[in-house]
Short mmCIF file of C-alpha atoms in Angstrom, two decimals:
data_model
loop_
_atom_site.label_atom_id
_atom_site.label_comp_id
_atom_site.label_asym_id
_atom_site.label_seq_id
_atom_site.Cartn_x
_atom_site.Cartn_y
_atom_site.Cartn_z
CA MET A 1 -15.23 16.13 13.23
CA ARG A 2 -13.15 13.71 15.20
CA SER A 3 -12.72 9.74 14.13
CA SER A 4 -10.62 6.84 14.31
CA GLY A 5 -9.67 4.33 12.14
CA ILE A 6 -7.52 1.08 12.79
CA LEU A 7 -3.97 0.45 10.37
CA MET A 8 -4.73 -3.02 9.22
CA HIS A 9 -3.36 -4.91 5.62
CA LEU A 10 -5.41 -6.97 3.56
CA SER A 11 -2.98 -9.50 3.93
CA SER A 12 -2.61 -9.03 7.49
CA LEU A 13 -5.92 -10.80 8.52
CA PRO A 14 -6.72 -13.75 9.80
CA SER A 15 -6.65 -16.71 7.33
CA PRO A 16 -6.40 -20.88 6.63
CA HIS A 17 -5.18 -20.29 3.39
CA GLY A 18 -1.83 -18.27 4.09
CA ILE A 19 -3.03 -14.69 3.13
CA GLY A 20 -5.75 -12.67 4.53
CA SER A 21 -8.39 -12.17 2.09
CA MET A 22 -11.36 -10.11 0.98
CA GLY A 23 -13.75 -12.89 1.81
CA GLU A 24 -15.11 -13.90 5.08
CA PRO A 25 -11.80 -12.38 6.71
CA ALA A 26 -12.32 -8.66 6.25
CA ARG A 27 -16.04 -8.77 7.32
CA ARG A 28 -15.39 -10.05 10.32
CA PHE A 29 -13.00 -7.45 10.33
CA ALA A 30 -15.48 -5.17 9.35
CA ASP A 31 -17.70 -5.95 11.78
CA PHE A 32 -15.00 -5.14 14.75
CA LEU A 33 -14.10 -2.03 14.10
CA GLN A 34 -18.56 -1.27 13.97
CA GLN A 35 -18.64 -2.66 17.37
CA ALA A 36 -15.30 -0.40 18.06
CA GLY A 37 -16.52 2.68 17.59
CA GLN A 38 -14.24 3.14 13.83
CA THR A 39 -14.70 5.67 11.53
CA CYS A 40 -12.23 4.07 9.06
CA TRP A 41 -9.63 1.63 8.04
CA GLN A 42 -6.67 1.82 6.67
CA LEU A 43 -5.17 -0.65 4.46
CA LEU A 44 -1.98 -0.65 1.98
CA PRO A 45 -1.53 -0.78 -1.63
CA VAL A 46 -4.20 -3.39 -2.71
CA CYS A 47 -1.36 -4.10 -5.88
CA PRO A 48 0.69 -7.55 -6.44
CA THR A 49 3.00 -7.51 -4.52
CA SER A 50 6.64 -8.50 -7.43
CA TYR A 51 10.07 -9.05 -5.73
CA GLY A 52 10.75 -8.84 -1.78
CA ASP A 53 7.04 -8.63 -1.33
CA SER A 54 6.50 -5.20 -0.70
CA PRO A 55 2.86 -3.30 -1.86
CA TYR A 56 5.68 -0.80 -2.66
CA GLN A 57 6.79 -2.86 -5.28
CA SER A 58 4.02 -3.53 -7.83
CA PHE A 59 3.94 -4.53 -11.33
CA SER A 60 1.24 -2.29 -11.22
CA THR A 61 -0.09 1.20 -10.25
CA TYR A 62 -3.32 -0.04 -11.44
CA ALA A 63 -4.11 -3.89 -11.09
CA GLY A 64 -5.37 -5.54 -7.45
CA ASN A 65 -3.68 -8.46 -6.04
CA PRO A 66 -4.82 -11.80 -7.17
CA TYR A 67 -3.62 -12.95 -3.59
CA PHE A 68 -6.63 -11.40 -1.54
CA ILE A 69 -9.07 -12.79 -4.52
CA ASP A 70 -11.26 -15.77 -1.79
CA LEU A 71 -11.08 -18.60 -2.45
CA ASP A 72 -14.23 -19.89 -0.57
CA GLU A 73 -16.06 -17.07 -2.52
CA LEU A 74 -15.05 -18.57 -5.59
CA GLU A 75 -16.04 -22.16 -4.46
CA ARG A 76 -19.21 -20.47 -3.61
CA GLN A 77 -19.35 -19.05 -7.34
CA GLY A 78 -18.70 -22.51 -8.47
CA TYR A 79 -15.15 -21.98 -9.42
CA LEU A 80 -13.76 -24.03 -7.32
CA ARG A 81 -14.31 -26.97 -5.91
CA ARG A 82 -12.73 -27.28 -1.74
CA GLU A 83 -10.84 -30.20 -2.02
CA GLU A 84 -8.47 -28.34 -4.80
CA TYR A 85 -7.49 -25.96 -1.49
CA GLU A 86 -9.47 -27.06 1.40
CA ASN A 87 -6.39 -29.60 2.33
CA ILE A 88 -3.10 -26.94 0.18
CA ASP A 89 0.08 -26.80 2.97
CA TRP A 90 0.79 -23.14 2.54
CA GLU A 91 4.29 -23.35 4.70
CA CYS A 92 3.63 -21.32 7.01
CA GLY A 93 2.23 -20.37 10.57
CA PRO A 94 -0.92 -18.84 11.82
CA ASP A 95 1.12 -15.61 12.09
CA ARG A 96 3.36 -15.79 9.56
CA ILE A 97 3.59 -15.43 5.43
CA ASN A 98 5.65 -17.37 3.16
CA TYR A 99 5.41 -15.13 -0.39
CA GLY A 100 6.98 -18.20 -1.58
CA VAL A 101 4.86 -20.46 -1.31
CA LEU A 102 2.17 -18.46 -2.92
CA TYR A 103 3.42 -17.70 -5.33
CA GLU A 104 4.20 -21.79 -5.95
CA LYS A 105 1.07 -22.71 -5.05
CA ARG A 106 -2.15 -20.08 -5.23
CA TYR A 107 -1.97 -19.62 -9.22
CA PRO A 108 -2.57 -23.09 -10.29
CA VAL A 109 -5.49 -22.81 -8.44
CA LEU A 110 -6.46 -19.25 -9.47
CA GLU A 111 -6.39 -20.79 -12.77
CA LYS A 112 -8.84 -23.86 -11.70
CA ALA A 113 -11.17 -21.41 -11.68
CA ALA A 114 -10.28 -19.10 -14.22
CA GLU A 115 -11.05 -22.25 -16.40
CA ARG A 116 -14.96 -22.61 -14.97
CA PHE A 117 -15.14 -18.91 -15.19
CA ARG A 118 -14.87 -18.83 -19.09
CA GLU A 119 -17.14 -22.02 -19.47
CA ASN A 120 -19.89 -18.84 -18.62
CA PRO A 121 -18.31 -16.19 -18.27
CA PRO A 122 -20.79 -13.43 -16.76
CA GLY A 123 -22.38 -10.53 -18.43
CA ASP A 124 -20.59 -7.45 -17.38
CA TYR A 125 -16.81 -9.05 -17.53
CA GLU A 126 -16.22 -8.17 -20.97
CA THR A 127 -17.82 -4.46 -20.21
CA PHE A 128 -14.81 -4.59 -17.25
CA CYS A 129 -12.67 -5.55 -19.88
CA ARG A 130 -14.01 -2.71 -21.63
CA GLU A 131 -13.93 0.02 -20.03
CA ASN A 132 -10.49 -0.64 -18.13
CA ALA A 133 -8.52 -2.04 -21.74
CA ARG A 134 -6.52 1.42 -20.92
CA TRP A 135 -4.45 -0.46 -18.10
CA LEU A 136 -5.90 -3.78 -18.09
CA ASP A 137 -4.57 -4.62 -21.76
CA ASP A 138 -1.14 -3.83 -20.69
CA TYR A 139 -0.85 -5.41 -17.74
CA ALA A 140 -2.03 -8.72 -18.64
CA CYS A 141 0.36 -8.69 -21.68
CA PHE A 142 3.01 -7.92 -19.79
CA MET A 143 2.19 -10.68 -16.77
CA ALA A 144 1.17 -13.57 -19.47
CA LEU A 145 4.94 -12.52 -21.60
CA LYS A 146 7.19 -12.27 -17.46
CA ASP A 147 5.46 -16.24 -17.07
CA ALA A 148 6.92 -17.07 -21.15
CA HIS A 149 9.89 -15.18 -19.90
CA SER A 150 10.40 -17.35 -16.08
CA GLY A 151 9.58 -14.30 -14.47
CA ALA A 152 12.72 -12.15 -15.58
CA PRO A 153 11.87 -8.03 -15.81
CA TRP A 154 11.29 -7.00 -18.82
CA PHE A 155 14.37 -4.99 -19.43
CA ASP A 156 15.61 -8.78 -20.51
CA TRP A 157 13.19 -9.38 -22.07
CA GLU A 158 14.79 -9.91 -26.19
CA SER A 159 14.72 -6.16 -27.40
CA ALA A 160 11.72 -6.21 -29.61
CA LEU A 161 9.61 -7.18 -26.75
CA ARG A 162 11.70 -4.67 -24.86
CA ASN A 163 10.68 -1.90 -27.09
CA ARG A 164 7.39 -2.49 -27.33
CA GLU A 165 7.64 -3.65 -31.55
CA GLU A 166 4.29 -3.56 -32.76
CA GLN A 167 5.02 -6.79 -34.51
CA ALA A 168 6.60 -8.63 -32.03
CA LEU A 169 3.20 -7.49 -29.44
CA GLU A 170 0.37 -8.68 -31.91
CA GLU A 171 2.65 -12.26 -31.90
CA ALA A 172 2.69 -12.48 -28.42
CA CYS A 173 -0.46 -11.00 -28.20
CA ALA A 174 -1.61 -13.56 -30.37
CA ARG A 175 0.63 -16.44 -28.73
CA TYR A 176 -0.41 -16.18 -25.36
CA ALA A 177 -3.69 -15.59 -25.61
CA GLU A 178 -4.87 -17.89 -22.66
CA GLN A 179 -2.50 -16.62 -20.22
CA ILE A 180 -3.54 -13.52 -21.71
CA GLU A 181 -7.54 -13.94 -20.60
CA PHE A 182 -6.30 -15.26 -17.34
CA TRP A 183 -4.35 -12.17 -16.40
CA LYS A 184 -8.16 -10.34 -17.00
CA ILE A 185 -10.36 -12.72 -15.62
CA CYS A 186 -8.01 -12.41 -11.92
CA GLN A 187 -8.35 -8.93 -12.20
CA TYR A 188 -12.10 -9.69 -12.30
CA LEU A 189 -12.54 -11.33 -9.74
CA PHE A 190 -10.70 -9.59 -7.74
CA PHE A 191 -12.55 -6.40 -8.55
CA GLU A 192 -16.27 -7.97 -8.37
CA GLN A 193 -14.67 -9.03 -4.79
CA TRP A 194 -13.17 -5.35 -3.74
CA LYS A 195 -17.22 -4.41 -4.73
CA ALA A 196 -18.68 -6.57 -2.08
CA LEU A 197 -15.70 -5.61 0.57
CA ARG A 198 -16.50 -1.87 0.24
CA SER A 199 -19.70 -1.75 -0.05
CA TYR A 200 -19.77 -4.43 2.81
CA VAL A 201 -17.91 -1.63 4.98
CA ASN A 202 -19.65 1.23 4.03
CA GLU A 203 -22.10 -0.38 5.32
CA ARG A 204 -20.84 0.13 8.37
CA GLY A 205 -20.56 3.56 8.49
CA ILE A 206 -16.43 3.10 7.42
CA ARG A 207 -14.22 4.82 5.12
CA ILE A 208 -11.33 2.54 3.42
CA ILE A 209 -8.38 4.80 3.65
CA GLY A 210 -6.16 3.65 0.62
CA ASP A 211 -2.71 4.18 -0.47
CA LEU A 212 -0.69 5.66 -2.99
CA PRO A 213 2.90 4.76 -4.04
CA ILE A 214 4.56 7.94 -5.10
CA TYR A 215 6.61 5.83 -7.39
CA VAL A 216 6.46 2.67 -9.26
CA SER A 217 8.70 -0.25 -9.97
CA LEU A 218 11.16 -0.69 -12.97
CA ASP A 219 9.73 -3.75 -13.21
CA SER A 220 6.32 -3.05 -13.95
CA VAL A 221 3.86 -1.97 -17.22
CA ASP A 222 3.96 1.29 -15.82
CA VAL A 223 7.60 1.63 -17.43
CA TRP A 224 7.55 -0.74 -19.59
CA ALA A 225 4.39 0.50 -21.34
CA HIS A 226 5.05 4.35 -20.66
CA PRO A 227 9.26 4.74 -20.62
CA GLU A 228 8.70 7.93 -21.86
CA LEU A 229 7.36 9.41 -18.32
CA PHE A 230 10.58 8.30 -16.62
CA GLN A 231 14.18 8.75 -15.71
CA LEU A 232 15.49 6.83 -18.57
CA ASP A 233 18.18 6.27 -21.71
CA GLU A 234 18.51 5.76 -24.25
CA ASN A 235 18.39 2.52 -23.45
CA LYS A 236 15.39 2.44 -20.81
CA VAL A 237 17.88 1.72 -18.34
CA PRO A 238 17.13 5.05 -14.54
CA ARG A 239 20.19 7.65 -14.80
CA GLU A 240 19.10 8.37 -11.17
CA VAL A 241 16.98 6.18 -8.88
CA SER A 242 14.96 6.84 -5.56
CA GLY A 243 15.73 6.70 -1.90
CA CYS A 244 15.87 8.87 0.97
CA PRO A 245 18.77 10.53 2.48
CA PRO A 246 21.32 8.70 5.36
CA ASP A 247 19.79 10.27 9.08
CA GLY A 248 19.61 8.93 12.36
CA PHE A 249 18.24 5.30 11.33
CA SER A 250 20.23 4.85 8.69
CA ALA A 251 24.12 5.82 7.92
CA ASP A 252 23.51 4.21 4.53
CA GLY A 253 20.20 6.07 3.74
CA GLN A 254 17.25 4.54 2.19
CA LEU A 255 17.97 2.74 -1.94
CA TRP A 256 14.41 2.48 -2.99
CA GLY A 257 15.07 2.10 -6.23
CA ASN A 258 12.91 3.06 -8.35
CA PRO A 259 12.97 5.15 -11.85
CA LEU A 260 12.16 8.90 -11.10
CA PHE A 261 9.44 10.76 -13.15
CA ASP A 262 10.50 13.00 -15.68
CA TRP A 263 8.74 15.99 -14.04
CA GLU A 264 9.15 17.90 -17.30
CA TYR A 265 8.12 15.62 -19.56
CA MET A 266 4.82 15.16 -17.10
CA ALA A 267 4.33 19.28 -17.10
CA GLY A 268 4.28 19.35 -20.83
CA ASP A 269 0.62 17.49 -20.67
CA GLY A 270 -0.96 18.84 -17.87
CA TYR A 271 -0.05 16.29 -15.55
CA SER A 272 -2.40 13.53 -17.14
CA TRP A 273 -0.65 10.28 -16.10
CA TRP A 274 -1.30 11.82 -12.41
CA ALA A 275 -4.70 13.01 -12.95
CA ASP A 276 -5.61 9.39 -13.77
CA ARG A 277 -4.17 8.14 -11.33
CA ILE A 278 -5.05 9.67 -8.32
CA GLY A 279 -8.38 9.80 -9.95
CA TYR A 280 -8.48 5.79 -10.63
CA LEU A 281 -7.60 4.88 -6.52
CA CYS A 282 -10.18 7.75 -5.49
CA ARG A 283 -12.66 5.95 -6.89
CA VAL A 284 -11.34 2.41 -5.76
CA TYR A 285 -10.90 3.56 -2.05
CA ASP A 286 -12.84 6.59 0.21
CA VAL A 287 -9.74 8.21 0.90
CA VAL A 288 -6.53 8.01 -0.21
CA ARG A 289 -2.97 8.70 1.06
CA ILE A 290 -0.38 9.71 -1.41
CA ASP A 291 3.26 8.36 0.50
CA HIS A 292 6.03 10.36 0.49
CA PHE A 293 4.52 13.91 -0.13
CA ARG A 294 7.90 15.70 0.51
CA GLY A 295 8.67 14.31 -3.03
CA PHE A 296 6.79 16.58 -5.22
CA ASP A 297 8.45 19.56 -3.50
CA SER A 298 12.29 18.12 -4.22
CA TYR A 299 13.26 14.52 -4.48
CA TYR A 300 16.21 12.88 -3.03
CA ALA A 301 17.79 11.33 -6.66
CA ILE A 302 20.38 8.30 -6.38
CA PRO A 303 22.94 7.78 -9.42
CA TYR A 304 22.20 4.29 -11.12
CA GLY A 305 24.59 1.47 -9.54
CA ARG A 306 25.10 2.25 -6.71
CA LYS A 307 24.97 -0.47 -3.50
CA ASP A 308 23.61 2.56 -0.86
CA ALA A 309 21.75 6.24 -0.51
CA ARG A 310 24.86 7.79 0.68
CA GLU A 311 25.58 9.53 -2.89
CA GLY A 312 22.59 11.09 -3.84
CA ARG A 313 21.38 14.47 -4.43
CA TRP A 314 18.27 16.94 -3.78
CA ARG A 315 16.05 17.86 -6.99
CA GLU A 316 13.23 19.81 -7.10
CA GLY A 317 10.38 18.11 -7.91
CA PRO A 318 6.49 19.77 -10.20
CA GLY A 319 5.28 21.79 -6.84
CA ILE A 320 2.03 22.52 -6.54
CA GLU A 321 1.57 23.27 -9.75
CA LEU A 322 0.63 19.22 -10.59
CA PHE A 323 -1.97 19.22 -7.96
CA ARG A 324 -3.38 22.39 -9.35
CA ALA A 325 -3.67 20.08 -12.40
CA VAL A 326 -5.31 17.68 -10.97
CA GLU A 327 -7.57 19.11 -9.37
CA GLU A 328 -8.54 21.22 -12.69
CA LYS A 329 -8.81 17.53 -14.36
CA ILE A 330 -10.89 15.76 -11.56
CA GLY A 331 -12.16 17.84 -8.42
CA ARG A 332 -10.80 18.46 -5.20
CA GLN A 333 -10.70 14.48 -3.86
CA PRO A 334 -10.56 13.59 -0.11
CA ILE A 335 -6.61 13.12 0.06
CA ILE A 336 -3.77 12.87 3.40
CA ALA A 337 -0.40 14.11 3.05
CA GLU A 338 2.41 11.80 3.92
CA ASP A 339 4.22 14.23 4.16
CA LEU A 340 7.14 12.17 6.54
CA GLY A 341 10.60 12.41 6.16
CA TYR A 342 13.33 15.94 5.85
CA LEU A 343 10.49 18.61 6.00
CA THR A 344 11.84 22.08 4.59
CA ASP A 345 9.99 25.62 4.56
CA SER A 346 9.26 25.03 0.86
CA VAL A 347 7.69 21.72 1.78
CA ARG A 348 5.39 22.94 4.65
CA LYS A 349 4.10 25.72 1.80
CA LEU A 350 3.79 22.63 -0.48
CA LEU A 351 0.96 21.27 2.26
CA ALA A 352 -0.40 24.07 3.14
CA ASP A 353 -1.24 24.92 -0.40
CA SER A 354 -2.73 21.64 -1.54
CA GLY A 355 -5.55 22.28 1.46
CA PHE A 356 -4.70 18.15 2.21
CA PRO A 357 -3.89 17.39 5.81
CA GLY A 358 -0.62 16.07 6.97
CA MET A 359 0.37 13.36 9.12
CA LYS A 360 1.56 13.61 13.01
CA VAL A 361 3.59 10.50 14.73
CA MET A 362 3.89 9.89 18.36
CA GLU A 363 6.79 7.59 18.33
CA PHE A 364 9.21 10.23 16.79
CA ALA A 365 7.96 12.82 19.29
CA PHE A 366 10.28 11.27 21.37
CA ASP A 367 12.93 8.89 19.55
CA SER A 368 15.78 11.52 19.19
CA ARG A 369 17.27 9.26 16.20
CA ASP A 370 14.91 11.48 14.13
CA GLY A 371 15.63 14.66 15.17
CA SER A 372 12.49 16.04 14.30
CA GLY A 373 10.83 15.55 17.25
CA SER A 374 9.18 18.79 19.10
CA GLU A 375 6.25 19.06 15.87
CA TYR A 376 5.15 15.54 16.58
CA LEU A 377 4.46 15.78 19.92
CA PRO A 378 0.45 16.23 21.16
CA HIS A 379 0.39 19.58 22.20
CA ASN A 380 1.96 20.30 19.08
CA PHE A 381 -0.51 18.47 16.55
CA ILE A 382 -3.31 21.17 15.32
CA ARG A 383 -6.93 19.99 13.97
CA HIS A 384 -6.59 19.51 10.18
CA CYS A 385 -4.29 16.76 10.63
CA VAL A 386 -3.85 12.37 10.86
CA ALA A 387 -2.02 11.78 13.68
CA TYR A 388 -0.92 7.65 14.01
CA THR A 389 1.20 6.23 17.01
CA GLY A 390 3.17 4.97 13.56
CA THR A 391 3.32 3.67 10.54
CA HIS A 392 4.12 0.44 8.57
CA ASP A 393 7.51 1.52 8.17
CA ASN A 394 7.58 2.24 12.32
CA ASP A 395 7.47 -1.08 14.69
CA THR A 396 5.15 -1.19 16.85
CA ILE A 397 5.04 0.88 19.81
CA LEU A 398 5.84 -1.94 22.72
CA GLY A 399 9.48 -3.13 19.55
CA TRP A 400 9.64 0.93 19.73
CA ALA A 401 9.56 1.15 23.49
CA ALA A 402 12.21 -1.89 24.02
CA SER A 403 14.72 -0.44 21.39
CA VAL A 404 14.76 3.31 22.41
CA GLY A 405 16.99 4.66 24.00
CA GLN A 406 16.70 5.01 27.43
CA GLU A 407 16.58 8.65 27.91
CA ASP A 408 13.88 9.29 25.31
CA LEU A 409 11.42 6.06 26.81
CA ARG A 410 12.08 7.77 30.51
CA ARG A 411 10.41 11.44 28.43
CA ALA A 412 9.00 10.02 26.72
CA ALA A 413 6.11 8.02 29.90
CA GLU A 414 7.33 11.12 31.73
CA TYR A 415 5.38 12.90 29.03
CA LEU A 416 2.77 10.48 28.78
CA ARG A 417 2.11 9.30 32.27
CA LEU A 418 2.95 5.65 30.33
CA SER A 419 3.70 2.73 32.44
CA ARG A 420 4.01 -0.81 32.90
CA GLU A 421 0.93 -2.01 34.18
CA GLU A 422 -1.50 -1.04 31.80
CA GLY A 423 1.16 -1.22 29.14
CA TYR A 424 2.99 1.28 27.04
CA HIS A 425 0.78 0.65 23.63
CA TRP A 426 -2.61 1.29 26.35
CA GLY A 427 -0.83 4.46 27.17
CA MET A 428 -0.07 6.22 23.84
CA MET A 429 -3.04 5.28 22.29
CA ARG A 430 -5.18 7.06 24.88
CA ALA A 431 -2.28 10.02 24.37
CA LEU A 432 -3.42 10.20 20.46
CA TRP A 433 -6.92 9.67 21.03
CA GLY A 434 -6.95 12.68 22.97
CA SER A 435 -5.51 15.12 20.91
CA VAL A 436 -6.84 17.55 18.88
CA ALA A 437 -5.77 15.40 15.29
CA ASP A 438 -9.26 15.08 13.26
CA LEU A 439 -8.59 11.60 12.26
CA ALA A 440 -6.20 9.19 14.78
CA ILE A 441 -5.35 5.70 13.65
CA VAL A 442 -3.03 3.13 15.57
CA GLN A 443 -1.03 -0.34 14.20
CA ALA A 444 -3.76 -3.12 14.48
CA GLN A 445 0.03 -4.67 16.09
CA ASP A 446 -0.49 -1.60 19.01
CA LEU A 447 -4.47 -2.63 19.39
CA LEU A 448 -3.08 -6.20 20.04
CA GLY A 449 -0.38 -5.34 22.20
CA LEU A 450 2.05 -7.21 19.95
CA GLY A 451 6.21 -6.84 19.97
CA SER A 452 8.97 -6.26 17.50
CA GLU A 453 7.73 -10.07 15.58
CA ALA A 454 4.82 -7.97 14.52
CA ARG A 455 6.50 -5.42 12.88
CA MET A 456 5.42 -5.09 9.48
CA ASN A 457 8.05 -3.76 7.66
CA THR A 458 11.80 -2.38 8.41
CA PRO A 459 13.08 0.13 6.24
CA SER A 460 16.32 -0.50 4.13
CA THR A 461 15.79 -4.42 4.91
CA VAL A 462 14.48 -6.87 3.08
CA GLY A 463 13.88 -11.41 3.43
CA SER A 464 11.42 -10.67 6.91
CA ASN A 465 8.47 -7.66 6.32
CA TRP A 466 5.22 -7.33 4.81
CA GLN A 467 4.51 -11.15 6.80
CA TRP A 468 2.64 -10.51 9.53
CA ARG A 469 -0.49 -11.94 10.27
CA ALA A 470 -3.01 -11.81 13.63
CA LEU A 471 -4.25 -14.80 14.79
CA PRO A 472 -7.68 -16.00 14.33
CA GLY A 473 -9.28 -14.60 17.79
CA SER A 474 -7.10 -11.42 18.10
CA PHE A 475 -10.13 -9.12 17.17
CA THR A 476 -12.65 -10.34 20.56
CA GLU A 477 -15.43 -8.28 21.89
CA GLU A 478 -14.18 -7.76 25.03
CA LEU A 479 -11.31 -5.84 22.47
CA ALA A 480 -14.24 -3.35 20.92
CA ALA A 481 -16.03 -3.34 23.86
CA LYS A 482 -12.45 -1.72 25.45
CA LEU A 483 -12.09 0.12 21.84
CA ARG A 484 -15.51 1.68 22.12
CA HIS A 485 -15.37 3.13 25.75
CA GLU A 486 -12.10 4.69 24.86
CA MET A 487 -13.62 6.55 22.03
CA GLU A 488 -16.75 7.39 23.66
CA LEU A 489 -14.27 9.08 26.04
CA TYR A 490 -12.61 10.92 24.08
CA GLU A 491 -15.25 11.94 21.84
CA ARG A 492 -14.46 10.13 18.94
CA LEU A 493 -17.29 8.39 18.02
#
């Protein structure tokens, strides 16, 4: 069935408290989606962000980001007093996030809520801890130990804790019991609000598309607790790390720096870690987008310690055997494959064998820097795909139009019949909605007609990404009505 959605991360929602949240800001956006005739809300990973503020570099692949816990909801539940957070200066503009200040000021507020929570914990709190103990216990201990080491990464801790020696861990759990409990409470509060939000969204006929990053951060509980899953040496140092080779956008390539998986070890136990991870996220979201899907066919490996991605080489991934093993364990799941990047015949075969819909990004169709334009032209789309104007790694449409070569822009304008009077963003979005793709998704920034100042992420850069927020009042009834009319026109209701 033809449908459509909007890519809008929780962090980007308007909010008076420094960052978007799962309370009223998210419910208002869900109402807008319903009014606008949308059936999908796509998010970036909702896991805790680490250094660099990227949701693709997290301390945990299972935990939720405490920043998204709505403070007004905590006040209504009696865990906070309004004066404890209402007048905090988050030191940011209404369209920007200041992650450094969030780190300094948000957790003291949550600690006040946790103190009251402990006085009379809900009856299902122990059940939550027990049902999630497999990841929650390690996560809470990991975060408490990071606090005790002033935020230092686990590989810089003393040897006994770095290597998870039993006696050292038992002593640490006793010494930091209160802080460990704090991190568990944060996760309970996050997932209670998440369940309420997801129910609210689903009741309005909207599915939540979540994101599963292929890699995990080196400084994460995933690597600390399960080093055997990764390509590490005897000192738990990565032999090679993840990234992408040089291309038309970056002469140095992209150095992501994540540890690489030990695929041989994972194959030995039937890819159980992947089955657990995918199964878990399929319970959290309605649909899961697997990031960097091509990395399961072959992956780019860069020697650890390099300054850029020039010296990497391609290595063979697990291929379709992983997905067959996962499906055998958890059944067929609603999954989207992010099959972007350097595509080969074997990547295309993996996508076809998986049966998952792949992705088409319209900006790539007209950008000679990418070199893969023709397959992203709308007349080459297939029904079984998810089509985008751009993703979180692309510039906005107006930002792209201002930066792309003049010949590329001329071709796009001629092919798509774009006009400055209407706005290039509306012309490109209409072409997307008019395509045969089963699902069409646009960035919220494009719907609002914003430029490069609203770009979510510029790959291979740090310091200014993931900060954009929509201004209060951006998603109006008039915009919803206009969008709904387009959905009726292109039969996407």
